[in-house]
């Protein structure tokens, strides 16, 4: 079993719609959580940290559920430029990445 | 540019050859990480340094792989006797401490033919 698991998608989303997806992590000792965005053949870039209280950054909302060991990301009013792979990350001393969820926003 | 720099960007090598990659982290970051990523997978942890000390190595890091960070600044990752299975993107990242988001370099794409 992988330490961080994600639905690989793709999630095909019409422009302007909302999309949400989760990931689960296996290590209950994980201390920090993040979402990274990765464009094709590029390096991962930090999108946002994830806090227990939930947090927003513009059109992006992240939630952490420690009891159930899952993290979610919601994207509102999707833009074509949101098309990317979103990597879920849990950290226990070092970052452990999921395999990514592909999002494709269509016109 | 004050980001993480990796060199070279691309490397094509014949099976059995040795290759070395370099990473220059953000100067005030004391931690440096090496990850490997193959198509359709997330980055997989290889090893990390805190200053010049190599604190952890993954089981993925066979004895053909060695990493150094001699002065606690730049780091090198060497792969000896390359195999086709070593073909991947090798990513370097740096951070302040262990539970903060990392900044990644653009990666070195290795192709072993």
PDB file of N, CA and C in Angstrom, chain B:
ATOM      1  N   UNK B   1      18.927  34.771 -10.257  1.00  0.00           N
ATOM      2  CA  UNK B   1      17.878  33.822  -9.883  1.00  0.00           C
ATOM      3  C   UNK B   1      18.225  33.175  -8.536  1.00  0.00           C
ATOM      4  N   UNK B   2      17.349  33.280  -7.549  1.00  0.00           N
ATOM      5  CA  UNK B   2      17.675  32.754  -6.229  1.00  0.00           C
ATOM      6  C   UNK B   2      16.973  31.432  -5.970  1.00  0.00           C
ATOM      7  N   UNK B   3      16.457  30.775  -6.988  1.00  0.00           N
ATOM      8  CA  UNK B   3      15.797  29.491  -6.808  1.00  0.00           C
ATOM      9  C   UNK B   3      16.792  28.358  -6.741  1.00  0.00           C
ATOM     10  N   UNK B   4      16.263  27.129  -6.834  1.00  0.00           N
ATOM     11  CA  UNK B   4      17.094  25.930  -6.833  1.00  0.00           C
ATOM     12  C   UNK B   4      17.539  25.666  -8.274  1.00  0.00           C
ATOM     13  N   UNK B   5      18.838  25.494  -8.465  1.00  0.00           N
ATOM     14  CA  UNK B   5      19.379  25.264  -9.810  1.00  0.00           C
ATOM     15  C   UNK B   5      19.883  23.841  -9.938  1.00  0.00           C
ATOM     16  N   UNK B   6      19.604  23.226 -11.071  1.00  0.00           N
ATOM     17  CA  UNK B   6      20.104  21.873 -11.331  1.00  0.00           C
ATOM     18  C   UNK B   6      20.803  21.857 -12.681  1.00  0.00           C
ATOM     19  N   UNK B   7      21.840  21.069 -12.741  1.00  0.00           N
ATOM     20  CA  UNK B   7      22.624  20.981 -13.967  1.00  0.00           C
ATOM     21  C   UNK B   7      23.126  19.552 -14.143  1.00  0.00           C
ATOM     22  N   UNK B   8      23.037  18.965 -15.336  1.00  0.00           N
ATOM     23  CA  UNK B   8      22.422  19.542 -16.539  1.00  0.00           C
ATOM     24  C   UNK B   8      20.906  19.413 -16.518  1.00  0.00           C
ATOM     25  N   UNK B   9      20.229  19.981 -17.476  1.00  0.00           N
ATOM     26  CA  UNK B   9      18.775  19.832 -17.596  1.00  0.00           C
ATOM     27  C   UNK B   9      18.426  18.488 -18.202  1.00  0.00           C
ATOM     28  N   UNK B  10      19.263  18.051 -19.129  1.00  0.00           N
ATOM     29  CA  UNK B  10      19.040  16.769 -19.791  1.00  0.00           C
ATOM     30  C   UNK B  10      20.364  16.030 -19.898  1.00  0.00           C
ATOM     31  N   UNK B  11      20.293  14.709 -19.792  1.00  0.00           N
ATOM     32  CA  UNK B  11      21.493  13.897 -19.943  1.00  0.00           C
ATOM     33  C   UNK B  11      21.103  12.592 -20.616  1.00  0.00           C
ATOM     34  N   UNK B  12      21.754  12.306 -21.724  1.00  0.00           N
ATOM     35  CA  UNK B  12      21.575  11.020 -22.387  1.00  0.00           C
ATOM     36  C   UNK B  12      22.892  10.278 -22.254  1.00  0.00           C
ATOM     37  N   UNK B  13      22.833   9.071 -21.759  1.00  0.00           N
ATOM     38  CA  UNK B  13      24.056   8.314 -21.543  1.00  0.00           C
ATOM     39  C   UNK B  13      23.856   6.872 -21.971  1.00  0.00           C
ATOM     40  N   UNK B  14      24.943   6.225 -22.263  1.00  0.00           N
ATOM     41  CA  UNK B  14      24.875   4.811 -22.621  1.00  0.00           C
ATOM     42  C   UNK B  14      24.888   3.977 -21.354  1.00  0.00           C
ATOM     43  N   UNK B  15      24.192   2.858 -21.415  1.00  0.00           N
ATOM     44  CA  UNK B  15      24.161   1.935 -20.288  1.00  0.00           C
ATOM     45  C   UNK B  15      25.578   1.571 -19.861  1.00  0.00           C
ATOM     46  N   UNK B  16      25.803   1.611 -18.554  1.00  0.00           N
ATOM     47  CA  UNK B  16      27.124   1.258 -18.035  1.00  0.00           C
ATOM     48  C   UNK B  16      28.016   2.453 -17.734  1.00  0.00           C
ATOM     49  N   UNK B  17      27.632   3.617 -18.261  1.00  0.00           N
ATOM     50  CA  UNK B  17      28.421   4.823 -17.999  1.00  0.00           C
ATOM     51  C   UNK B  17      28.045   5.420 -16.641  1.00  0.00           C
ATOM     52  N   UNK B  18      28.930   6.249 -16.127  1.00  0.00           N
ATOM     53  CA  UNK B  18      28.654   6.973 -14.884  1.00  0.00           C
ATOM     54  C   UNK B  18      28.160   8.373 -15.219  1.00  0.00           C
ATOM     55  N   UNK B  19      27.257   8.878 -14.401  1.00  0.00           N
ATOM     56  CA  UNK B  19      26.774  10.245 -14.589  1.00  0.00           C
ATOM     57  C   UNK B  19      26.762  10.958 -13.248  1.00  0.00           C
ATOM     58  N   UNK B  20      26.917  12.268 -13.288  1.00  0.00           N
ATOM     59  CA  UNK B  20      26.874  13.085 -12.073  1.00  0.00           C
ATOM     60  C   UNK B  20      26.015  14.298 -12.328  1.00  0.00           C
ATOM     61  N   UNK B  21      25.126  14.571 -11.380  1.00  0.00           N
ATOM     62  CA  UNK B  21      24.249  15.732 -11.463  1.00  0.00           C
ATOM     63  C   UNK B  21      24.596  16.675 -10.321  1.00  0.00           C
ATOM     64  N   UNK B  22      24.341  17.956 -10.559  1.00  0.00           N
ATOM     65  CA  UNK B  22      24.630  18.952  -9.537  1.00  0.00           C
ATOM     66  C   UNK B  22      23.370  19.703  -9.166  1.00  0.00           C
ATOM     67  N   UNK B  23      23.275  20.077  -7.906  1.00  0.00           N
ATOM     68  CA  UNK B  23      22.157  20.879  -7.415  1.00  0.00           C
ATOM     69  C   UNK B  23      22.704  22.014  -6.552  1.00  0.00           C
ATOM     70  N   UNK B  24      22.249  23.233  -6.844  1.00  0.00           N
ATOM     71  CA  UNK B  24      22.557  24.383  -6.006  1.00  0.00           C
ATOM     72  C   UNK B  24      21.266  24.833  -5.344  1.00  0.00           C
ATOM     73  N   UNK B  25      21.169  24.672  -4.028  1.00  0.00           N
ATOM     74  CA  UNK B  25      19.910  25.015  -3.342  1.00  0.00           C
ATOM     75  C   UNK B  25      19.804  26.520  -3.123  1.00  0.00           C
ATOM     76  N   UNK B  26      18.666  26.930  -2.574  1.00  0.00           N
ATOM     77  CA  UNK B  26      18.512  28.303  -2.113  1.00  0.00           C
ATOM     78  C   UNK B  26      19.484  28.505  -0.955  1.00  0.00           C
ATOM     79  N   UNK B  27      20.212  29.590  -0.970  1.00  0.00           N
ATOM     80  CA  UNK B  27      21.384  29.725  -0.108  1.00  0.00           C
ATOM     81  C   UNK B  27      21.056  29.639   1.386  1.00  0.00           C
ATOM     82  N   UNK B  28      19.919  30.139   1.793  1.00  0.00           N
ATOM     83  CA  UNK B  28      19.647  30.107   3.234  1.00  0.00           C
ATOM     84  C   UNK B  28      18.948  28.827   3.696  1.00  0.00           C
ATOM     85  N   UNK B  29      18.724  27.882   2.771  1.00  0.00           N
ATOM     86  CA  UNK B  29      18.084  26.616   3.119  1.00  0.00           C
ATOM     87  C   UNK B  29      19.122  25.611   3.601  1.00  0.00           C
ATOM     88  N   UNK B  30      18.889  25.026   4.778  1.00  0.00           N
ATOM     89  CA  UNK B  30      19.877  24.096   5.309  1.00  0.00           C
ATOM     90  C   UNK B  30      19.600  22.651   4.890  1.00  0.00           C
ATOM     91  N   UNK B  31      18.405  22.382   4.381  1.00  0.00           N
ATOM     92  CA  UNK B  31      18.082  21.017   3.962  1.00  0.00           C
ATOM     93  C   UNK B  31      18.046  20.913   2.446  1.00  0.00           C
ATOM     94  N   UNK B  32      18.571  19.800   1.971  1.00  0.00           N
ATOM     95  CA  UNK B  32      18.603  19.546   0.531  1.00  0.00           C
ATOM     96  C   UNK B  32      18.156  18.116   0.304  1.00  0.00           C
ATOM     97  N   UNK B  33      17.289  17.930  -0.658  1.00  0.00           N
ATOM     98  CA  UNK B  33      16.663  16.630  -0.915  1.00  0.00           C
ATOM     99  C   UNK B  33      16.869  16.233  -2.372  1.00  0.00           C
ATOM    100  N   UNK B  34      17.003  14.950  -2.580  1.00  0.00           N
ATOM    101  CA  UNK B  34      16.977  14.387  -3.932  1.00  0.00           C
ATOM    102  C   UNK B  34      15.768  13.461  -4.042  1.00  0.00           C
ATOM    103  N   UNK B  35      15.032  13.644  -5.136  1.00  0.00           N
ATOM    104  CA  UNK B  35      13.886  12.802  -5.458  1.00  0.00           C
ATOM    105  C   UNK B  35      14.048  12.301  -6.886  1.00  0.00           C
ATOM    106  N   UNK B  36      13.365  11.230  -7.179  1.00  0.00           N
ATOM    107  CA  UNK B  36      13.330  10.693  -8.541  1.00  0.00           C
ATOM    108  C   UNK B  36      11.872  10.545  -8.943  1.00  0.00           C
ATOM    109  N   UNK B  37      11.584  10.905 -10.180  1.00  0.00           N
ATOM    110  CA  UNK B  37      10.206  10.813 -10.666  1.00  0.00           C
ATOM    111  C   UNK B  37      10.174  10.153 -12.027  1.00  0.00           C
ATOM    112  N   UNK B  38       9.316   9.139 -12.159  1.00  0.00           N
ATOM    113  CA  UNK B  38       9.086   8.492 -13.443  1.00  0.00           C
ATOM    114  C   UNK B  38       7.676   8.824 -13.909  1.00  0.00           C
ATOM    115  N   UNK B  39       7.422   8.589 -15.174  1.00  0.00           N
ATOM    116  CA  UNK B  39       6.170   8.988 -15.796  1.00  0.00           C
ATOM    117  C   UNK B  39       4.975   8.397 -15.063  1.00  0.00           C
ATOM    118  N   UNK B  40       4.015   9.240 -14.712  1.00  0.00           N
ATOM    119  CA  UNK B  40       2.792   8.779 -14.084  1.00  0.00           C
ATOM    120  C   UNK B  40       2.898   8.543 -12.588  1.00  0.00           C
ATOM    121  N   UNK B  41       4.062   8.830 -12.039  1.00  0.00           N
ATOM    122  CA  UNK B  41       4.269   8.651 -10.601  1.00  0.00           C
ATOM    123  C   UNK B  41       4.614   9.983  -9.953  1.00  0.00           C
ATOM    124  N   UNK B  42       4.391  10.044  -8.640  1.00  0.00           N
ATOM    125  CA  UNK B  42       4.857  11.203  -7.914  1.00  0.00           C
ATOM    126  C   UNK B  42       6.341  11.097  -7.627  1.00  0.00           C
ATOM    127  N   UNK B  43       6.957  12.175  -7.205  1.00  0.00           N
ATOM    128  CA  UNK B  43       8.382  12.116  -6.840  1.00  0.00           C
ATOM    129  C   UNK B  43       8.599  11.128  -5.696  1.00  0.00           C
ATOM    130  N   UNK B  44       9.674  10.326  -5.830  1.00  0.00           N
ATOM    131  CA  UNK B  44      10.035   9.349  -4.801  1.00  0.00           C
ATOM    132  C   UNK B  44      11.305   9.814  -4.104  1.00  0.00           C
ATOM    133  N   UNK B  45      11.271   9.786  -2.790  1.00  0.00           N
ATOM    134  CA  UNK B  45      12.393  10.245  -1.988  1.00  0.00           C
ATOM    135  C   UNK B  45      13.609   9.350  -2.192  1.00  0.00           C
ATOM    136  N   UNK B  46      14.782   9.980  -2.371  1.00  0.00           N
ATOM    137  CA  UNK B  46      16.035   9.239  -2.465  1.00  0.00           C
ATOM    138  C   UNK B  46      16.908   9.454  -1.227  1.00  0.00           C
ATOM    139  N   UNK B  47      17.191  10.725  -0.918  1.00  0.00           N
ATOM    140  CA  UNK B  47      18.075  11.019   0.187  1.00  0.00           C
ATOM    141  C   UNK B  47      17.946  12.481   0.556  1.00  0.00           C
ATOM    142  N   UNK B  48      18.417  12.838   1.777  1.00  0.00           N
ATOM    143  CA  UNK B  48      18.451  14.243   2.112  1.00  0.00           C
ATOM    144  C   UNK B  48      19.621  14.571   3.030  1.00  0.00           C
ATOM    145  N   UNK B  49      19.979  15.835   2.994  1.00  0.00           N
ATOM    146  CA  UNK B  49      21.076  16.379   3.786  1.00  0.00           C
ATOM    147  C   UNK B  49      20.552  17.508   4.659  1.00  0.00           C
ATOM    148  N   UNK B  50      21.093  17.562   5.850  1.00  0.00           N
ATOM    149  CA  UNK B  50      20.949  18.761   6.652  1.00  0.00           C
ATOM    150  C   UNK B  50      22.352  19.332   6.782  1.00  0.00           C
ATOM    151  N   UNK B  51      22.535  20.491   6.229  1.00  0.00           N
ATOM    152  CA  UNK B  51      23.879  21.034   6.051  1.00  0.00           C
ATOM    153  C   UNK B  51      24.710  19.996   5.286  1.00  0.00           C
ATOM    154  N   UNK B  52      25.868  19.596   5.804  1.00  0.00           N
ATOM    155  CA  UNK B  52      26.678  18.647   5.048  1.00  0.00           C
ATOM    156  C   UNK B  52      26.407  17.195   5.413  1.00  0.00           C
ATOM    157  N   UNK B  53      25.571  16.969   6.427  1.00  0.00           N
ATOM    158  CA  UNK B  53      25.329  15.607   6.896  1.00  0.00           C
ATOM    159  C   UNK B  53      24.202  14.949   6.103  1.00  0.00           C
ATOM    160  N   UNK B  54      24.491  13.754   5.599  1.00  0.00           N
ATOM    161  CA  UNK B  54      23.458  12.967   4.909  1.00  0.00           C
ATOM    162  C   UNK B  54      22.692  12.201   5.976  1.00  0.00           C
ATOM    163  N   UNK B  55      21.436  12.574   6.197  1.00  0.00           N
ATOM    164  CA  UNK B  55      20.702  12.047   7.340  1.00  0.00           C
ATOM    165  C   UNK B  55      19.851  10.829   7.022  1.00  0.00           C
ATOM    166  N   UNK B  56      19.462  10.663   5.796  1.00  0.00           N
ATOM    167  CA  UNK B  56      18.609   9.528   5.466  1.00  0.00           C
ATOM    168  C   UNK B  56      18.788   9.159   4.003  1.00  0.00           C
ATOM    169  N   UNK B  57      18.767   7.857   3.746  1.00  0.00           N
ATOM    170  CA  UNK B  57      18.809   7.332   2.381  1.00  0.00           C
ATOM    171  C   UNK B  57      17.679   6.340   2.204  1.00  0.00           C
ATOM    172  N   UNK B  58      16.999   6.427   1.090  1.00  0.00           N
ATOM    173  CA  UNK B  58      15.925   5.496   0.796  1.00  0.00           C
ATOM    174  C   UNK B  58      16.485   4.147   0.366  1.00  0.00           C
ATOM    175  N   UNK B  59      15.658   3.116   0.514  1.00  0.00           N
ATOM    176  CA  UNK B  59      16.053   1.805  -0.013  1.00  0.00           C
ATOM    177  C   UNK B  59      16.162   1.827  -1.535  1.00  0.00           C
ATOM    178  N   UNK B  60      15.534   2.845  -2.149  1.00  0.00           N
ATOM    179  CA  UNK B  60      15.645   2.989  -3.608  1.00  0.00           C
ATOM    180  C   UNK B  60      17.084   3.303  -4.014  1.00  0.00           C
ATOM    181  N   UNK B  61      17.839   3.856  -3.093  1.00  0.00           N
ATOM    182  CA  UNK B  61      19.199   4.293  -3.410  1.00  0.00           C
ATOM    183  C   UNK B  61      20.147   3.105  -3.301  1.00  0.00           C
ATOM    184  N   UNK B  62      20.336   2.432  -4.438  1.00  0.00           N
ATOM    185  CA  UNK B  62      21.224   1.263  -4.430  1.00  0.00           C
ATOM    186  C   UNK B  62      22.669   1.721  -4.251  1.00  0.00           C
ATOM    187  N   UNK B  63      23.561   0.748  -4.141  1.00  0.00           N
ATOM    188  CA  UNK B  63      24.962   1.122  -3.922  1.00  0.00           C
ATOM    189  C   UNK B  63      25.595   1.737  -5.167  1.00  0.00           C
ATOM    190  N   UNK B  64      24.870   1.768  -6.270  1.00  0.00           N
ATOM    191  CA  UNK B  64      25.397   2.462  -7.465  1.00  0.00           C
ATOM    192  C   UNK B  64      25.181   3.981  -7.357  1.00  0.00           C
ATOM    193  N   UNK B  65      24.366   4.382  -6.400  1.00  0.00           N
ATOM    194  CA  UNK B  65      24.047   5.796  -6.227  1.00  0.00           C
ATOM    195  C   UNK B  65      24.841   6.344  -5.039  1.00  0.00           C
ATOM    196  N   UNK B  66      25.379   7.542  -5.215  1.00  0.00           N
ATOM    197  CA  UNK B  66      26.008   8.216  -4.082  1.00  0.00           C
ATOM    198  C   UNK B  66      25.731   9.703  -4.199  1.00  0.00           C
ATOM    199  N   UNK B  67      25.498  10.312  -3.055  1.00  0.00           N
ATOM    200  CA  UNK B  67      25.235  11.746  -3.017  1.00  0.00           C
ATOM    201  C   UNK B  67      26.153  12.384  -1.998  1.00  0.00           C
ATOM    202  N   UNK B  68      26.550  13.608  -2.294  1.00  0.00           N
ATOM    203  CA  UNK B  68      27.421  14.354  -1.398  1.00  0.00           C
ATOM    204  C   UNK B  68      26.946  15.798  -1.304  1.00  0.00           C
ATOM    205  N   UNK B  69      27.275  16.386  -0.195  1.00  0.00           N
ATOM    206  CA  UNK B  69      27.051  17.824  -0.042  1.00  0.00           C
ATOM    207  C   UNK B  69      28.222  18.330   0.798  1.00  0.00           C
ATOM    208  N   UNK B  70      29.396  18.415   0.190  1.00  0.00           N
ATOM    209  CA  UNK B  70      30.651  18.551   0.942  1.00  0.00           C
ATOM    210  C   UNK B  70      30.758  19.779   1.829  1.00  0.00           C
ATOM    211  N   UNK B  71      30.230  20.889   1.432  1.00  0.00           N
ATOM    212  CA  UNK B  71      30.385  22.097   2.249  1.00  0.00           C
ATOM    213  C   UNK B  71      29.041  22.616   2.735  1.00  0.00           C
ATOM    214  N   UNK B  72      28.039  21.768   2.658  1.00  0.00           N
ATOM    215  CA  UNK B  72      26.718  22.186   3.099  1.00  0.00           C
ATOM    216  C   UNK B  72      26.056  23.167   2.156  1.00  0.00           C
ATOM    217  N   UNK B  73      26.597  23.289   0.952  1.00  0.00           N
ATOM    218  CA  UNK B  73      25.961  24.185  -0.021  1.00  0.00           C
ATOM    219  C   UNK B  73      25.421  23.356  -1.181  1.00  0.00           C
ATOM    220  N   UNK B  74      26.170  23.267  -2.302  1.00  0.00           N
ATOM    221  CA  UNK B  74      25.687  22.484  -3.432  1.00  0.00           C
ATOM    222  C   UNK B  74      25.811  20.993  -3.133  1.00  0.00           C
ATOM    223  N   UNK B  75      25.098  20.202  -3.918  1.00  0.00           N
ATOM    224  CA  UNK B  75      25.142  18.752  -3.755  1.00  0.00           C
ATOM    225  C   UNK B  75      25.345  18.102  -5.120  1.00  0.00           C
ATOM    226  N   UNK B  76      25.938  16.930  -5.117  1.00  0.00           N
ATOM    227  CA  UNK B  76      26.049  16.123  -6.326  1.00  0.00           C
ATOM    228  C   UNK B  76      25.421  14.763  -6.090  1.00  0.00           C
ATOM    229  N   UNK B  77      24.834  14.228  -7.133  1.00  0.00           N
ATOM    230  CA  UNK B  77      24.283  12.878  -7.131  1.00  0.00           C
ATOM    231  C   UNK B  77      24.964  12.122  -8.261  1.00  0.00           C
ATOM    232  N   UNK B  78      25.652  11.048  -7.932  1.00  0.00           N
ATOM    233  CA  UNK B  78      26.348  10.256  -8.938  1.00  0.00           C
ATOM    234  C   UNK B  78      25.667   8.907  -9.073  1.00  0.00           C
ATOM    235  N   UNK B  79      25.512   8.464 -10.300  1.00  0.00           N
ATOM    236  CA  UNK B  79      25.016   7.121 -10.572  1.00  0.00           C
ATOM    237  C   UNK B  79      26.110   6.394 -11.338  1.00  0.00           C
ATOM    238  N   UNK B  80      26.564   5.301 -10.796  1.00  0.00           N
ATOM    239  CA  UNK B  80      27.596   4.507 -11.462  1.00  0.00           C
ATOM    240  C   UNK B  80      26.953   3.359 -12.237  1.00  0.00           C
ATOM    241  N   UNK B  81      27.585   2.991 -13.319  1.00  0.00           N
ATOM    242  CA  UNK B  81      27.139   1.831 -14.128  1.00  0.00           C
ATOM    243  C   UNK B  81      25.645   1.933 -14.407  1.00  0.00           C
ATOM    244  N   UNK B  82      25.257   3.003 -15.052  1.00  0.00           N
ATOM    245  CA  UNK B  82      23.832   3.268 -15.266  1.00  0.00           C
ATOM    246  C   UNK B  82      23.123   2.114 -15.965  1.00  0.00           C
ATOM    247  N   UNK B  83      21.859   1.950 -15.606  1.00  0.00           N
ATOM    248  CA  UNK B  83      20.982   0.938 -16.191  1.00  0.00           C
ATOM    249  C   UNK B  83      19.784   1.650 -16.804  1.00  0.00           C
ATOM    250  N   UNK B  84      19.091   0.959 -17.708  1.00  0.00           N
ATOM    251  CA  UNK B  84      17.943   1.597 -18.361  1.00  0.00           C
ATOM    252  C   UNK B  84      16.884   1.988 -17.350  1.00  0.00           C
ATOM    253  N   UNK B  85      16.761   1.223 -16.278  1.00  0.00           N
ATOM    254  CA  UNK B  85      15.792   1.533 -15.235  1.00  0.00           C
ATOM    255  C   UNK B  85      16.101   2.796 -14.455  1.00  0.00           C
ATOM    256  N   UNK B  86      17.289   3.347 -14.670  1.00  0.00           N
ATOM    257  CA  UNK B  86      17.638   4.606 -14.001  1.00  0.00           C
ATOM    258  C   UNK B  86      17.057   5.808 -14.743  1.00  0.00           C
ATOM    259  N   UNK B  87      16.547   5.598 -15.932  1.00  0.00           N
ATOM    260  CA  UNK B  87      15.959   6.690 -16.705  1.00  0.00           C
ATOM    261  C   UNK B  87      14.800   7.292 -15.929  1.00  0.00           C
ATOM    262  N   UNK B  88      14.867   8.579 -15.674  1.00  0.00           N
ATOM    263  CA  UNK B  88      13.881   9.259 -14.843  1.00  0.00           C
ATOM    264  C   UNK B  88      14.230  10.737 -14.801  1.00  0.00           C
ATOM    265  N   UNK B  89      13.355  11.492 -14.132  1.00  0.00           N
ATOM    266  CA  UNK B  89      13.663  12.881 -13.810  1.00  0.00           C
ATOM    267  C   UNK B  89      14.211  12.879 -12.387  1.00  0.00           C
ATOM    268  N   UNK B  90      15.383  13.470 -12.202  1.00  0.00           N
ATOM    269  CA  UNK B  90      15.984  13.580 -10.874  1.00  0.00           C
ATOM    270  C   UNK B  90      15.776  15.017 -10.402  1.00  0.00           C
ATOM    271  N   UNK B  91      15.048  15.131  -9.307  1.00  0.00           N
ATOM    272  CA  UNK B  91      14.662  16.427  -8.783  1.00  0.00           C
ATOM    273  C   UNK B  91      15.408  16.721  -7.493  1.00  0.00           C
ATOM    274  N   UNK B  92      15.881  17.929  -7.379  1.00  0.00           N
ATOM    275  CA  UNK B  92      16.500  18.412  -6.161  1.00  0.00           C
ATOM    276  C   UNK B  92      15.574  19.455  -5.548  1.00  0.00           C
ATOM    277  N   UNK B  93      15.513  19.473  -4.236  1.00  0.00           N
ATOM    278  CA  UNK B  93      14.687  20.457  -3.552  1.00  0.00           C
ATOM    279  C   UNK B  93      15.424  20.931  -2.307  1.00  0.00           C
ATOM    280  N   UNK B  94      15.081  22.106  -1.830  1.00  0.00           N
ATOM    281  CA  UNK B  94      15.663  22.581  -0.588  1.00  0.00           C
ATOM    282  C   UNK B  94      14.585  23.197   0.283  1.00  0.00           C
ATOM    283  N   UNK B  95      14.879  23.269   1.567  1.00  0.00           N
ATOM    284  CA  UNK B  95      13.911  23.822   2.513  1.00  0.00           C
ATOM    285  C   UNK B  95      14.627  24.289   3.769  1.00  0.00           C
ATOM    286  N   UNK B  96      13.882  25.029   4.561  1.00  0.00           N
ATOM    287  CA  UNK B  96      14.330  25.383   5.904  1.00  0.00           C
ATOM    288  C   UNK B  96      13.620  24.433   6.846  1.00  0.00           C
ATOM    289  N   UNK B  97      14.306  23.486   7.437  1.00  0.00           N
ATOM    290  CA  UNK B  97      13.648  22.524   8.303  1.00  0.00           C
ATOM    291  C   UNK B  97      12.923  21.454   7.519  1.00  0.00           C
ATOM    292  N   UNK B  98      12.299  20.501   8.254  1.00  0.00           N
ATOM    293  CA  UNK B  98      11.759  19.320   7.598  1.00  0.00           C
ATOM    294  C   UNK B  98      10.283  19.313   7.312  1.00  0.00           C
ATOM    295  N   UNK B  99       9.523  20.172   7.915  1.00  0.00           N
ATOM    296  CA  UNK B  99       8.080  20.104   7.739  1.00  0.00           C
ATOM    297  C   UNK B  99       7.518  21.318   7.024  1.00  0.00           C
ATOM    298  N   UNK B 100       8.349  21.972   6.276  1.00  0.00           N
ATOM    299  CA  UNK B 100       7.909  23.090   5.461  1.00  0.00           C
ATOM    300  C   UNK B 100       7.906  22.663   4.006  1.00  0.00           C
ATOM    301  N   UNK B 101       7.152  23.362   3.209  1.00  0.00           N
ATOM    302  CA  UNK B 101       7.135  23.068   1.786  1.00  0.00           C
ATOM    303  C   UNK B 101       8.510  23.254   1.176  1.00  0.00           C
ATOM    304  N   UNK B 102       8.831  22.390   0.234  1.00  0.00           N
ATOM    305  CA  UNK B 102      10.115  22.459  -0.423  1.00  0.00           C
ATOM    306  C   UNK B 102      10.011  23.292  -1.694  1.00  0.00           C
ATOM    307  N   UNK B 103      11.142  23.841  -2.113  1.00  0.00           N
ATOM    308  CA  UNK B 103      11.264  24.467  -3.422  1.00  0.00           C
ATOM    309  C   UNK B 103      12.080  23.530  -4.297  1.00  0.00           C
ATOM    310  N   UNK B 104      11.516  23.154  -5.414  1.00  0.00           N
ATOM    311  CA  UNK B 104      12.182  22.222  -6.320  1.00  0.00           C
ATOM    312  C   UNK B 104      12.941  22.962  -7.413  1.00  0.00           C
ATOM    313  N   UNK B 105      14.019  22.334  -7.858  1.00  0.00           N
ATOM    314  CA  UNK B 105      14.680  22.757  -9.075  1.00  0.00           C
ATOM    315  C   UNK B 105      13.945  22.205 -10.281  1.00  0.00           C
ATOM    316  N   UNK B 106      14.415  22.581 -11.462  1.00  0.00           N
ATOM    317  CA  UNK B 106      13.756  22.165 -12.704  1.00  0.00           C
ATOM    318  C   UNK B 106      14.019  20.712 -13.064  1.00  0.00           C
ATOM    319  N   UNK B 107      14.946  20.093 -12.354  1.00  0.00           N
ATOM    320  CA  UNK B 107      15.194  18.683 -12.566  1.00  0.00           C
ATOM    321  C   UNK B 107      16.243  18.392 -13.625  1.00  0.00           C
ATOM    322  N   UNK B 108      16.798  17.209 -13.549  1.00  0.00           N
ATOM    323  CA  UNK B 108      17.674  16.671 -14.589  1.00  0.00           C
ATOM    324  C   UNK B 108      16.992  15.441 -15.148  1.00  0.00           C
ATOM    325  N   UNK B 109      16.717  15.477 -16.446  1.00  0.00           N
ATOM    326  CA  UNK B 109      16.071  14.327 -17.084  1.00  0.00           C
ATOM    327  C   UNK B 109      17.140  13.409 -17.636  1.00  0.00           C
ATOM    328  N   UNK B 110      17.226  12.212 -17.082  1.00  0.00           N
ATOM    329  CA  UNK B 110      18.227  11.228 -17.493  1.00  0.00           C
ATOM    330  C   UNK B 110      17.592  10.182 -18.394  1.00  0.00           C
ATOM    331  N   UNK B 111      18.222   9.956 -19.520  1.00  0.00           N
ATOM    332  CA  UNK B 111      17.822   8.876 -20.421  1.00  0.00           C
ATOM    333  C   UNK B 111      19.013   7.958 -20.603  1.00  0.00           C
ATOM    334  N   UNK B 112      18.831   6.698 -20.262  1.00  0.00           N
ATOM    335  CA  UNK B 112      19.896   5.695 -20.425  1.00  0.00           C
ATOM    336  C   UNK B 112      19.525   4.830 -21.625  1.00  0.00           C
ATOM    337  N   UNK B 113      20.417   4.818 -22.607  1.00  0.00           N
ATOM    338  CA  UNK B 113      20.122   4.080 -23.850  1.00  0.00           C
ATOM    339  C   UNK B 113      21.017   2.846 -23.976  1.00  0.00           C
TER     340      UNK B 113
END
